[in-house]
Structure formats: structure tokens, C-alpha cells
Coordinates of N, CA and C in Angstrom, one line a residue:
N14 N 61.5 27.2 -50.4 CA 62.4 26.8 -51.4 C 62.0 27.2 -52.8
I15 N 61.2 28.3 -52.9 CA 60.8 28.8 -54.2 C 61.6 29.9 -54.7
T16 N 62.2 29.8 -55.9 CA 62.9 30.8 -56.5 C 62.5 30.9 -57.9
S17 N 62.7 32.0 -58.6 CA 62.3 32.2 -60.0 C 63.0 31.3 -60.9
Q18 N 64.2 30.8 -60.5 CA 65.0 29.9 -61.4 C 64.5 28.4 -61.2
T19 N 64.0 28.0 -60.1 CA 63.6 26.6 -59.8 C 62.1 26.5 -59.5
F20 N 61.3 27.3 -60.1 CA 59.9 27.4 -59.8 C 59.1 26.2 -60.3
Y21 N 59.7 25.4 -61.2 CA 59.0 24.2 -61.7 C 58.8 23.2 -60.6
V22 N 59.6 23.3 -59.5 CA 59.4 22.4 -58.3 C 58.6 23.3 -57.3
I23 N 57.3 23.1 -57.2 CA 56.5 23.9 -56.3 C 56.9 23.8 -54.9
I24 N 56.9 22.6 -54.4 CA 57.2 22.3 -53.0 C 58.1 21.0 -53.0
S25 N 59.2 21.1 -52.3 CA 60.0 19.9 -52.1 C 59.7 19.2 -50.8
K26 N 60.2 18.0 -50.7 CA 59.9 17.2 -49.5 C 60.3 17.9 -48.2
G27 N 61.3 18.7 -48.2 CA 61.8 19.4 -47.0 C 60.8 20.5 -46.5
D28 N 59.9 20.9 -47.3 CA 59.0 21.9 -47.0 C 57.8 21.5 -46.2
V29 N 57.5 20.1 -46.2 CA 56.4 19.6 -45.5 C 56.8 18.5 -44.6
S30 N 55.9 18.2 -43.6 CA 56.2 17.1 -42.7 C 55.9 15.8 -43.3
S31 N 56.6 14.8 -42.9 CA 56.4 13.4 -43.4 C 55.5 12.6 -42.4
S32 N 55.0 13.3 -41.4 CA 54.1 12.6 -40.4 C 53.0 13.5 -40.0
G33 N 51.9 12.9 -39.4 CA 50.7 13.7 -39.1 C 49.9 13.9 -40.3
S34 N 48.6 14.0 -40.1 CA 47.6 14.1 -41.2 C 47.5 15.6 -41.6
Y35 N 47.6 15.9 -42.9 CA 47.4 17.3 -43.4 C 47.0 17.3 -44.8
S36 N 46.5 18.5 -45.3 CA 46.1 18.7 -46.6 C 46.8 19.9 -47.2
L37 N 47.0 19.9 -48.5 CA 47.6 21.0 -49.1 C 46.9 21.5 -50.4
T38 N 46.9 22.8 -50.6 CA 46.4 23.4 -51.8 C 47.6 24.1 -52.5
L39 N 47.9 23.7 -53.8 CA 49.0 24.3 -54.5 C 48.3 25.3 -55.5
H40 N 48.6 26.6 -55.2 CA 47.9 27.7 -55.9 C 48.3 27.9 -57.3
D41 N 47.5 28.6 -58.1 CA 47.8 28.8 -59.5 C 48.9 29.9 -59.7
S42 N 49.2 30.7 -58.7 CA 50.2 31.8 -58.8 C 50.7 32.1 -57.4
Y43 N 51.9 32.6 -57.4 CA 52.6 33.0 -56.2 C 53.3 34.4 -56.4
T44 N 53.5 35.1 -55.3 CA 54.3 36.3 -55.4 C 55.6 36.2 -54.5
M45 N 56.6 36.9 -55.0 CA 57.9 36.9 -54.3 C 58.4 38.3 -54.3
T46 N 59.1 38.7 -53.2 CA 59.7 40.0 -53.1 C 60.7 40.2 -54.3
G47 N 60.5 41.3 -55.0 CA 61.4 41.6 -56.1 C 61.1 40.9 -57.4
H48 N 60.1 40.1 -57.4 CA 59.7 39.3 -58.7 C 58.3 39.6 -59.0
P49 N 57.9 39.5 -60.3 CA 56.5 39.6 -60.7 C 55.8 38.3 -60.2
I50 N 54.5 38.3 -60.4 CA 53.7 37.2 -60.0 C 54.1 36.0 -60.8
L51 N 54.4 34.9 -60.2 CA 54.9 33.7 -60.8 C 53.8 32.6 -60.9
K52 N 53.7 32.0 -62.1 CA 52.8 30.9 -62.3 C 53.6 29.6 -62.3
P53 N 53.3 28.7 -61.3 CA 54.0 27.5 -61.3 C 53.9 26.6 -62.5
Y54 N 54.9 26.0 -62.9 CA 54.9 25.1 -64.1 C 54.5 23.7 -63.8
A55 N 55.0 23.2 -62.7 CA 54.8 21.8 -62.4 C 55.0 21.4 -60.9
V56 N 54.4 20.3 -60.5 CA 54.8 19.7 -59.2 C 56.0 18.8 -59.6
G57 N 57.1 19.0 -59.0 CA 58.4 18.4 -59.5 C 58.4 16.9 -59.2
A58 N 59.3 16.2 -60.0 CA 59.5 14.8 -59.8 C 59.9 14.5 -58.4
Y59 N 59.2 13.5 -57.8 CA 59.5 13.1 -56.4 C 59.3 14.2 -55.4
A60 N 58.6 15.2 -55.7 CA 58.4 16.4 -54.8 C 57.9 16.1 -53.4
F61 N 57.0 15.1 -53.4 CA 56.3 14.8 -52.1 C 56.7 13.4 -51.6
Q62 N 57.8 12.8 -52.2 CA 58.1 11.4 -51.9 C 58.2 11.2 -50.4
G63 N 57.4 10.1 -50.0 CA 57.5 9.7 -48.6 C 56.7 10.6 -47.6
C64 N 55.9 11.5 -48.1 CA 55.1 12.3 -47.2 C 53.9 11.6 -46.7
T65 N 54.1 10.7 -45.8 CA 53.0 9.7 -45.4 C 51.9 10.3 -44.7
G66 N 52.0 11.6 -44.2 CA 50.9 12.2 -43.5 C 50.0 13.0 -44.5
L67 N 50.4 13.2 -45.7 CA 49.6 13.9 -46.7 C 48.3 13.1 -47.1
S68 N 47.2 13.7 -46.8 CA 45.9 12.9 -47.0 C 45.2 13.5 -48.2
S69 N 45.3 14.7 -48.6 CA 44.7 15.3 -49.7 C 45.5 16.5 -50.3
V70 N 45.4 16.7 -51.6 CA 46.1 17.8 -52.2 C 45.3 18.3 -53.4
S71 N 45.3 19.6 -53.6 CA 44.6 20.2 -54.8 C 45.7 20.9 -55.6
V72 N 45.7 20.6 -56.9 CA 46.7 21.0 -57.8 C 46.1 21.8 -59.0
G73 N 46.7 22.9 -59.4 CA 46.2 23.7 -60.5 C 47.3 24.1 -61.5
C74 N 48.5 23.6 -61.4 CA 49.6 24.0 -62.3 C 49.5 23.2 -63.6
D75 N 50.4 23.4 -64.5 CA 50.4 22.8 -65.8 C 50.6 21.3 -65.7
S76 N 51.6 20.9 -65.0 CA 52.0 19.4 -65.0 C 52.3 18.9 -63.6
I77 N 52.1 17.6 -63.5 CA 52.5 16.8 -62.4 C 53.6 15.9 -62.9
L78 N 54.8 16.0 -62.4 CA 55.9 15.2 -63.0 C 56.0 13.8 -62.4
A79 N 56.9 13.0 -62.9 CA 57.1 11.6 -62.5 C 57.2 11.4 -61.0
C80 N 56.4 10.5 -60.5 CA 56.5 10.1 -59.1 C 56.4 11.2 -58.1
A81 N 55.6 12.2 -58.5 CA 55.5 13.4 -57.6 C 55.0 13.1 -56.2
F82 N 54.0 12.1 -56.2 CA 53.5 11.8 -54.9 C 53.8 10.3 -54.5
Y83 N 55.0 9.9 -54.9 CA 55.5 8.5 -54.6 C 55.5 8.3 -53.1
D84 N 54.9 7.2 -52.7 CA 55.0 6.7 -51.3 C 54.2 7.6 -50.4
C85 N 53.3 8.4 -50.9 CA 52.4 9.1 -50.0 C 51.2 8.2 -49.6
T86 N 51.5 7.3 -48.7 CA 50.6 6.1 -48.5 C 49.3 6.5 -47.9
S87 N 49.1 7.7 -47.3 CA 47.8 8.1 -46.8 C 47.1 9.0 -47.7
L88 N 47.6 9.3 -48.9 CA 47.0 10.2 -49.8 C 45.7 9.5 -50.4
Q89 N 44.5 10.1 -50.1 CA 43.3 9.5 -50.5 C 42.5 10.4 -51.5
S90 N 43.0 11.7 -51.7 CA 42.3 12.6 -52.6 C 43.3 13.5 -53.3
V91 N 43.3 13.5 -54.6 CA 44.0 14.4 -55.4 C 43.0 15.2 -56.3
T92 N 42.9 16.5 -56.1 CA 42.0 17.3 -56.9 C 42.8 18.0 -58.0
L93 N 42.5 17.6 -59.3 CA 43.2 18.3 -60.4 C 42.3 19.4 -60.9
R94 N 42.7 20.6 -60.6 CA 41.8 21.8 -61.1 C 42.0 22.0 -62.6
D95 N 41.0 22.7 -63.1 CA 41.1 23.0 -64.6 C 42.4 23.9 -64.8
G96 N 43.2 23.5 -65.8 CA 44.5 24.1 -66.1 C 45.6 23.1 -66.1
V97 N 45.4 21.9 -65.3 CA 46.4 20.8 -65.4 C 46.3 20.2 -66.8
K98 N 47.5 20.1 -67.4 CA 47.5 19.6 -68.8 C 48.2 18.2 -68.9
S99 N 49.2 17.9 -68.0 CA 50.0 16.7 -68.2 C 50.2 16.0 -66.9
L100 N 50.1 14.6 -67.0 CA 50.4 13.8 -65.8 C 51.6 12.9 -66.1
G101 N 52.6 12.9 -65.3 CA 53.8 12.2 -65.5 C 53.8 10.7 -65.1
T102 N 54.8 10.0 -65.4 CA 54.9 8.6 -65.1 C 54.8 8.3 -63.6
K103 N 53.9 7.4 -63.2 CA 53.7 6.9 -61.9 C 53.5 8.1 -60.9
C104 N 52.8 9.1 -61.3 CA 52.7 10.3 -60.5 C 51.9 10.1 -59.2
I105 N 51.1 9.0 -59.1 CA 50.4 8.7 -57.9 C 50.9 7.3 -57.3
D106 N 52.1 7.0 -57.5 CA 52.7 5.7 -57.2 C 52.6 5.4 -55.7
N107 N 52.0 4.2 -55.3 CA 51.9 3.8 -54.0 C 51.1 4.8 -53.1
T108 N 50.0 5.3 -53.5 CA 49.1 6.1 -52.7 C 47.8 5.3 -52.4
A109 N 46.9 5.9 -51.6 CA 45.7 5.2 -51.2 C 44.5 5.7 -52.1
L110 N 44.8 6.3 -53.2 CA 43.7 6.8 -54.1 C 42.8 5.7 -54.6
T111 N 41.5 5.9 -54.5 CA 40.6 5.0 -55.1 C 39.9 5.5 -56.4
S112 N 40.0 6.8 -56.6 CA 39.5 7.4 -57.8 C 40.2 8.8 -58.1
I113 N 40.1 9.2 -59.4 CA 40.7 10.5 -59.7 C 39.9 11.0 -60.9
L114 N 39.8 12.4 -61.0 CA 39.0 13.0 -62.0 C 39.9 13.9 -62.9
L115 N 40.0 13.6 -64.2 CA 40.8 14.4 -65.1 C 39.9 15.5 -65.6
P116 N 40.4 16.8 -65.4 CA 39.6 17.9 -65.9 C 39.7 18.0 -67.4
A117 N 38.9 19.0 -67.9 CA 38.8 19.1 -69.4 C 40.2 19.6 -70.0
S118 N 41.0 20.2 -69.2 CA 42.3 20.7 -69.7 C 43.4 19.6 -69.9
V119 N 43.2 18.4 -69.3 CA 44.3 17.4 -69.5 C 44.3 16.9 -70.9
T120 N 45.5 17.0 -71.5 CA 45.7 16.5 -72.9 C 46.8 15.4 -72.9
D121 N 47.5 15.2 -71.8 CA 48.6 14.2 -71.8 C 48.6 13.4 -70.5
A122 N 47.8 12.3 -70.6 CA 47.7 11.4 -69.5 C 48.3 10.1 -70.0
K123 N 49.5 9.7 -69.6 CA 50.2 8.6 -70.1 C 49.6 7.3 -69.6
N124 N 49.8 6.2 -70.3 CA 49.2 4.9 -69.8 C 49.9 4.5 -68.6
N125 N 51.1 5.0 -68.3 CA 51.7 4.6 -67.0 C 51.6 5.7 -65.9
S126 N 50.8 6.7 -66.2 CA 50.6 7.8 -65.2 C 50.0 7.2 -63.9
F127 N 49.3 6.1 -64.1 CA 48.5 5.5 -63.0 C 49.1 4.2 -62.5
D128 N 50.3 3.9 -62.8 CA 51.0 2.7 -62.4 C 51.2 2.7 -60.9
H129 N 51.2 1.5 -60.3 CA 51.5 1.3 -58.9 C 50.4 2.0 -58.0
A130 N 49.2 2.0 -58.4 CA 48.1 2.6 -57.6 C 47.1 1.4 -57.4
P131 N 47.4 0.5 -56.5 CA 46.6 -0.7 -56.4 C 45.2 -0.6 -55.9
D132 N 44.9 0.6 -55.3 CA 43.5 0.8 -54.8 C 42.6 1.5 -55.8
L133 N 43.2 2.0 -56.9 CA 42.5 2.8 -57.8 C 41.5 2.0 -58.6
T134 N 40.2 2.4 -58.5 CA 39.2 1.7 -59.3 C 38.5 2.5 -60.3
A135 N 38.8 3.8 -60.3 CA 38.1 4.7 -61.3 C 39.0 5.9 -61.7
I136 N 39.1 6.0 -63.1 CA 39.8 7.1 -63.7 C 38.6 7.9 -64.4
N137 N 38.1 8.9 -63.8 CA 37.0 9.6 -64.4 C 37.5 10.8 -65.2
V138 N 36.7 11.2 -66.2 CA 37.1 12.3 -67.0 C 35.9 13.3 -67.2
D139 N 36.3 14.6 -67.1 CA 35.3 15.6 -67.3 C 34.7 15.5 -68.7
A140 N 33.4 15.7 -68.9 CA 32.7 15.6 -70.2 C 33.3 16.5 -71.2
G141 N 33.9 17.7 -70.8 CA 34.4 18.6 -71.7 C 35.8 18.3 -72.2
N142 N 36.4 17.3 -71.7 CA 37.7 16.9 -72.2 C 37.6 16.4 -73.7
E143 N 38.5 17.0 -74.5 CA 38.4 16.6 -76.0 C 39.4 15.5 -76.4
T144 N 40.2 15.0 -75.4 CA 41.2 14.0 -75.7 C 40.8 12.6 -75.1
Y145 N 40.2 12.7 -73.9 CA 40.0 11.4 -73.2 C 38.5 11.3 -72.8
A146 N 38.1 10.1 -72.4 CA 36.8 9.8 -71.9 C 36.9 8.6 -70.9
S147 N 35.9 8.5 -70.1 CA 35.9 7.4 -69.1 C 34.7 6.6 -69.3
W148 N 34.9 5.2 -69.2 CA 33.7 4.3 -69.3 C 33.8 3.4 -68.2
N149 N 32.8 3.5 -67.3 CA 32.8 2.7 -66.0 C 34.1 2.7 -65.3
G150 N 34.8 3.8 -65.3 CA 36.0 3.9 -64.5 C 37.3 3.7 -65.3
A151 N 37.2 3.2 -66.5 CA 38.4 2.9 -67.3 C 38.7 4.1 -68.3
L152 N 39.9 4.4 -68.5 CA 40.3 5.5 -69.3 C 40.4 5.1 -70.8
Y153 N 39.6 5.8 -71.6 CA 39.6 5.6 -73.1 C 39.9 6.9 -73.8
T154 N 40.2 6.7 -75.1 CA 40.3 7.8 -76.0 C 38.9 8.4 -76.1
K155 N 38.8 9.6 -76.6 CA 37.6 10.4 -76.6 C 36.5 9.6 -77.4
D156 N 36.8 8.9 -78.4 CA 35.8 8.2 -79.2 C 35.6 6.8 -78.7
Y157 N 36.2 6.4 -77.6 CA 36.0 5.1 -77.0 C 36.5 4.0 -77.9
S158 N 37.4 4.3 -78.8 CA 37.9 3.2 -79.7 C 39.1 2.5 -79.1
K159 N 39.7 3.1 -78.1 CA 40.9 2.5 -77.5 C 40.9 2.6 -76.0
L160 N 41.1 1.4 -75.4 CA 41.3 1.4 -73.9 C 42.7 1.8 -73.6
I161 N 42.9 2.9 -72.9 CA 44.2 3.4 -72.6 C 44.7 2.8 -71.3
R162 N 43.9 2.9 -70.2 CA 44.3 2.4 -68.9 C 43.2 1.9 -68.1
L163 N 43.3 0.6 -67.6 CA 42.4 0.1 -66.7 C 43.0 0.3 -65.3
P164 N 42.3 0.9 -64.4 CA 42.8 1.1 -63.0 C 43.2 -0.3 -62.4
E165 N 44.2 -0.3 -61.6 CA 44.7 -1.6 -61.1 C 43.8 -2.2 -60.1
G166 N 42.9 -1.5 -59.5 CA 41.9 -2.1 -58.6 C 40.7 -2.7 -59.2
K167 N 40.5 -2.6 -60.5 CA 39.3 -3.1 -61.2 C 39.4 -4.7 -61.2
T168 N 38.2 -5.3 -61.1 CA 38.1 -6.7 -61.2 C 37.6 -7.2 -62.5
S169 N 37.2 -6.3 -63.4 CA 36.8 -6.7 -64.8 C 37.1 -5.5 -65.7
I170 N 37.0 -5.8 -67.0 CA 37.3 -4.7 -68.0 C 35.9 -4.3 -68.6
P171 N 35.6 -3.0 -68.5 CA 34.4 -2.5 -69.1 C 34.6 -2.1 -70.5
F172 N 34.2 -3.0 -71.4 CA 34.4 -2.8 -72.9 C 33.3 -1.9 -73.4
H173 N 33.7 -0.8 -74.0 CA 32.7 0.0 -74.7 C 32.3 -0.6 -76.0
D174 N 31.2 -0.3 -76.6 CA 30.7 -0.9 -77.8 C 31.6 -0.4 -79.0
N175 N 32.3 0.7 -78.8 CA 33.1 1.3 -79.9 C 34.6 0.8 -79.9
I176 N 34.9 0.0 -78.9 CA 36.3 -0.4 -78.7 C 36.9 -1.2 -79.9
T177 N 38.0 -0.9 -80.4 CA 38.7 -1.6 -81.4 C 40.1 -2.0 -81.0
A178 N 40.6 -1.5 -79.9 CA 42.0 -1.8 -79.5 C 42.2 -1.6 -78.0
I179 N 42.9 -2.6 -77.4 CA 43.4 -2.5 -76.0 C 44.9 -2.0 -76.1
G180 N 45.2 -0.8 -75.6 CA 46.5 -0.2 -75.8 C 47.6 -0.9 -75.1
D181 N 48.8 -0.5 -75.5 CA 50.0 -1.0 -74.8 C 50.0 -0.8 -73.3
Y182 N 50.3 -1.8 -72.6 CA 50.3 -1.8 -71.1 C 49.0 -1.3 -70.5
A183 N 47.9 -1.4 -71.2 CA 46.6 -0.9 -70.7 C 46.2 -1.5 -69.4
C184 N 46.5 -2.8 -69.2 CA 46.0 -3.5 -68.0 C 47.2 -4.0 -67.1
L185 N 48.3 -3.3 -67.3 CA 49.5 -3.7 -66.5 C 49.3 -3.7 -65.0
R186 N 49.7 -4.8 -64.4 CA 49.6 -5.0 -62.9 C 48.1 -5.1 -62.4
C187 N 47.2 -5.3 -63.3 CA 45.8 -5.4 -62.9 C 45.6 -6.9 -62.3
S188 N 46.1 -7.1 -61.2 CA 46.2 -8.5 -60.6 C 44.8 -9.0 -60.1
K189 N 43.8 -8.1 -60.0 CA 42.5 -8.5 -59.6 C 41.6 -9.0 -60.7
L190 N 42.1 -8.9 -62.0 CA 41.4 -9.5 -63.1 C 41.4 -11.0 -62.9
Y191 N 40.2 -11.6 -63.2 CA 40.1 -13.0 -63.1 C 39.7 -13.7 -64.4
N192 N 38.6 -13.3 -65.0 CA 38.1 -13.7 -66.3 C 38.1 -12.6 -67.3
V193 N 38.7 -12.8 -68.4 CA 38.7 -11.8 -69.5 C 38.1 -12.3 -70.8
S194 N 37.1 -11.7 -71.3 CA 36.6 -12.0 -72.6 C 36.8 -10.9 -73.6
I195 N 37.7 -11.0 -74.6 CA 38.0 -9.9 -75.5 C 37.0 -10.0 -76.7
P196 N 36.4 -8.8 -76.9 CA 35.4 -8.8 -78.0 C 36.0 -9.1 -79.4
Y197 N 35.2 -9.6 -80.3 CA 35.7 -9.9 -81.7 C 36.2 -8.6 -82.3
G198 N 37.4 -8.7 -83.0 CA 37.9 -7.6 -83.8 C 38.8 -6.6 -83.0
V199 N 38.9 -6.8 -81.7 CA 39.7 -6.0 -80.8 C 41.1 -6.4 -80.8
T200 N 42.1 -5.5 -81.1 CA 43.5 -5.8 -81.1 C 44.0 -5.6 -79.7
V201 N 45.2 -6.3 -79.4 CA 45.8 -6.2 -78.1 C 47.2 -5.6 -78.2
G202 N 47.5 -4.6 -77.5 CA 48.8 -3.9 -77.6 C 49.9 -4.7 -76.8
T203 N 51.1 -4.1 -76.9 CA 52.3 -4.7 -76.3 C 52.1 -4.8 -74.8
E204 N 52.3 -6.1 -74.3 CA 52.3 -6.3 -72.9 C 51.1 -5.7 -72.2
A205 N 49.9 -5.7 -72.9 CA 48.7 -5.1 -72.3 C 48.3 -5.8 -71.0
F206 N 48.6 -7.1 -70.9 CA 48.2 -7.8 -69.7 C 49.4 -8.3 -68.9
Q207 N 50.5 -7.7 -69.0 CA 51.7 -8.1 -68.2 C 51.4 -7.9 -66.7
L208 N 51.9 -8.9 -66.0 CA 51.8 -9.0 -64.5 C 50.3 -9.0 -64.0
C209 N 49.4 -9.5 -64.9 CA 48.0 -9.7 -64.4 C 48.0 -11.1 -63.8
S210 N 48.6 -11.3 -62.7 CA 48.8 -12.6 -62.1 C 47.5 -13.3 -61.7
G211 N 46.4 -12.6 -61.6 CA 45.2 -13.2 -61.2 C 44.3 -13.8 -62.3
I212 N 44.7 -13.6 -63.5 CA 43.9 -14.1 -64.6 C 43.8 -15.6 -64.6
Y213 N 42.6 -16.2 -64.7 CA 42.4 -17.6 -64.6 C 41.9 -18.1 -66.0
K214 N 41.1 -17.3 -66.6 CA 40.5 -17.7 -67.9 C 40.5 -16.5 -68.8
M215 N 40.8 -16.7 -70.1 CA 40.7 -15.7 -71.1 C 40.0 -16.3 -72.3
V216 N 39.0 -15.6 -72.8 CA 38.3 -16.0 -74.0 C 38.5 -14.9 -75.0
H217 N 38.8 -15.3 -76.2 CA 39.1 -14.3 -77.3 C 38.8 -14.9 -78.6
P218 N 38.5 -14.1 -79.7 CA 38.3 -14.6 -81.0 C 39.6 -15.3 -81.5
S219 N 39.5 -16.4 -82.2 CA 40.6 -17.1 -82.8 C 41.4 -16.2 -83.8
S220 N 40.7 -15.2 -84.3 CA 41.4 -14.4 -85.3 C 42.4 -13.4 -84.7
L221 N 42.4 -13.3 -83.3 CA 43.3 -12.4 -82.7 C 44.7 -12.7 -82.9
G222 N 45.1 -13.9 -82.9 CA 46.5 -14.3 -83.2 C 47.4 -13.9 -82.1
R223 N 48.6 -13.4 -82.4 CA 49.6 -13.1 -81.4 C 49.1 -11.9 -80.6
A224 N 49.2 -12.1 -79.3 CA 48.7 -11.1 -78.4 C 49.8 -10.5 -77.5
A225 N 49.4 -10.0 -76.3 CA 50.3 -9.4 -75.4 C 51.1 -10.4 -74.6
N226 N 52.0 -9.9 -73.8 CA 52.8 -10.8 -72.9 C 51.9 -11.0 -71.7
I227 N 51.1 -12.1 -71.7 CA 50.2 -12.5 -70.7 C 50.8 -13.6 -69.8
P228 N 50.6 -13.6 -68.5 CA 51.2 -14.6 -67.6 C 50.9 -16.0 -68.2
Y229 N 52.0 -16.8 -68.2 CA 52.0 -18.2 -68.6 C 51.8 -18.4 -70.1
F230 N 51.4 -17.4 -70.9 CA 51.3 -17.5 -72.3 C 51.8 -16.2 -73.0
T231 N 52.5 -16.3 -74.1 CA 53.0 -15.2 -74.8 C 52.2 -15.1 -76.1
T232 N 51.7 -16.2 -76.6 CA 50.9 -16.2 -77.9 C 49.6 -16.9 -77.7
L233 N 48.5 -16.2 -78.1 CA 47.2 -16.8 -78.0 C 46.8 -17.3 -79.4
T234 N 46.7 -18.6 -79.6 CA 46.3 -19.2 -80.9 C 45.0 -20.0 -80.8
E235 N 44.5 -20.2 -79.6 CA 43.3 -20.9 -79.5 C 42.1 -19.9 -79.2
S236 N 40.9 -20.3 -79.4 CA 39.8 -19.4 -79.2 C 39.4 -19.4 -77.7
Y237 N 40.0 -20.3 -76.9 CA 39.7 -20.4 -75.5 C 41.0 -20.9 -74.8
L238 N 41.4 -20.1 -73.7 CA 42.6 -20.6 -73.0 C 42.3 -20.5 -71.5
N239 N 42.7 -21.5 -70.7 CA 42.6 -21.4 -69.3 C 44.0 -21.2 -68.7
F240 N 44.2 -20.3 -67.8 CA 45.4 -20.1 -67.2 C 45.4 -21.0 -65.9
P241 N 46.6 -21.3 -65.4 CA 46.7 -22.1 -64.2 C 45.9 -21.3 -63.1
P242 N 45.0 -22.0 -62.4 CA 44.2 -21.3 -61.4 C 45.0 -20.8 -60.2
P243 N 44.6 -19.7 -59.6 CA 45.3 -19.4 -58.3 C 45.0 -20.4 -57.3
P244 N 45.8 -20.4 -56.2 CA 45.7 -21.4 -55.2 C 44.4 -21.8 -54.7
D245 N 43.5 -20.8 -54.5 CA 42.2 -21.0 -53.9 C 41.2 -21.6 -54.9
H246 N 41.7 -21.8 -56.2 CA 40.8 -22.4 -57.2 C 41.4 -23.8 -57.7
R247 N 42.4 -24.3 -57.1 CA 43.1 -25.4 -57.6 C 42.2 -26.7 -57.7
N248 N 41.2 -26.7 -56.9 CA 40.4 -27.9 -56.9 C 39.2 -27.8 -57.9
K249 N 39.1 -26.7 -58.6 CA 38.0 -26.6 -59.5 C 38.3 -27.3 -60.8
T250 N 37.3 -27.9 -61.4 CA 37.5 -28.6 -62.7 C 37.6 -27.6 -63.8
I251 N 38.6 -27.8 -64.7 CA 38.8 -26.9 -65.8 C 38.2 -27.7 -67.1
R252 N 37.3 -27.0 -67.7 CA 36.7 -27.6 -68.9 C 36.9 -26.7 -70.1
R253 N 37.2 -27.3 -71.3 CA 37.2 -26.5 -72.5 C 35.9 -26.8 -73.3
P254 N 35.4 -25.7 -74.0 CA 34.2 -25.9 -74.7 C 34.4 -26.8 -75.9

């Protein structure tokens, strides 16, 4: 299904099987009869949707568009080769990935590029990347001043010493978070902790003031807040300092 007019979609769902285990390598260039060598632009939106047999893929084109690997429930490895520049919204939605490495070429990794990846515990970044950095598996700006995305599978937030801000939606759906202590002077972006249903305790400086849309509380005005405990902690005593 490759033509010079629609080459931004490298492979569509109809080109691959949706069952059985297999791996794919998407090459940096292709040849077609009657056409010059073609360099793929992107893995198209929803290109591999529902390919449940896909276990690993290697990509080297410019972009991976929105939901490209949506519902590839057996996908455990995505290799981003140098040359990949942009990752679209929810591009690894509902996969089995536990980690991913951003090469030096990536300059546009959105905070929602990694949404709906419940097993993801590490977003690693090549040391040569001039836009992003990784700290204990969390995605930061290069200078570590802003937390961009905490993988949904993390159980705690690794705060770098340089952090001054938690970005918008940075911890969205991180339901495995339990206790959160926000360092003094760190600002919290819009809905940074939305759908973090596992949070039981949050400690933060009283100077923080209005914070994100956090379960059970929309405004933090105390220096210490306890969230309603999850069912398996209902019998624990809650104390305030």
C-alpha cells in the first residue's frame, strides 16, 4: 500500500497480520518502480491499530503519528533509531512496553505521547539529545528544571535537584503513585496529577497555593493533606503532624 502520494503512512493495518508473534523493521528509505528513492515521513496515525501479534518494531522515519501502535497489546520493544524527531499523541497506547529510549534526534516528545502505557516505567534519553533528559526513568527538560512526563508504571516521582516545575499533565494516570512530597518552590502545572487514583498522602510547601486537579482535592492550601486511603489501607490510622 505504498505510493508516492501517501507515503507518510508507511504500513497500514491491512499489510500485517493481527495474530501470531512477529517483529518489523521500518527502513529509512524504499524504492518503487518508476519513482526515485523515497524516504518515509512518518508511521501513520493508527497504522498498526490492533496488531496484537506485533512484539517488536524498529523505526527510523521522521515521525510517529497519533496512536500509531494503539492496542498492540504484545508490543514489548520499540526501537527509535537516530533520525526520529517527533512522537505523536498516545503513540504507544495500550502496549506492553516497560521502557523506551529517545535518540538524540528527538525534539518533539509531547507530554501525552506516552499516555495509556500502564506498564511503562522508564523513558530514557540519549545523552546527546539537546532537548530532553531522563532522571531515573522520568522525562525532563534538558536542564532538569521541569518534569515533563512520569511513566504511568512508576510508583514514585524522582525529583532532580534542579526541578522548579511539574509540567501540565506530567503525572496523568499514574495510578501507582501512593505518597508524593513536592519540594519547596516547585510549581505544579494544569491537572498534573489528574486520575492519580492511588495517591494516599501528599506533602507540599504551604506556599504552593492552588495546584493541579488532584483526586478528591482541587486546591491545596494546607502544608499536609491526606487523601482517602485505598480499600486495603482503610484500617490505618491517619495522623496530621
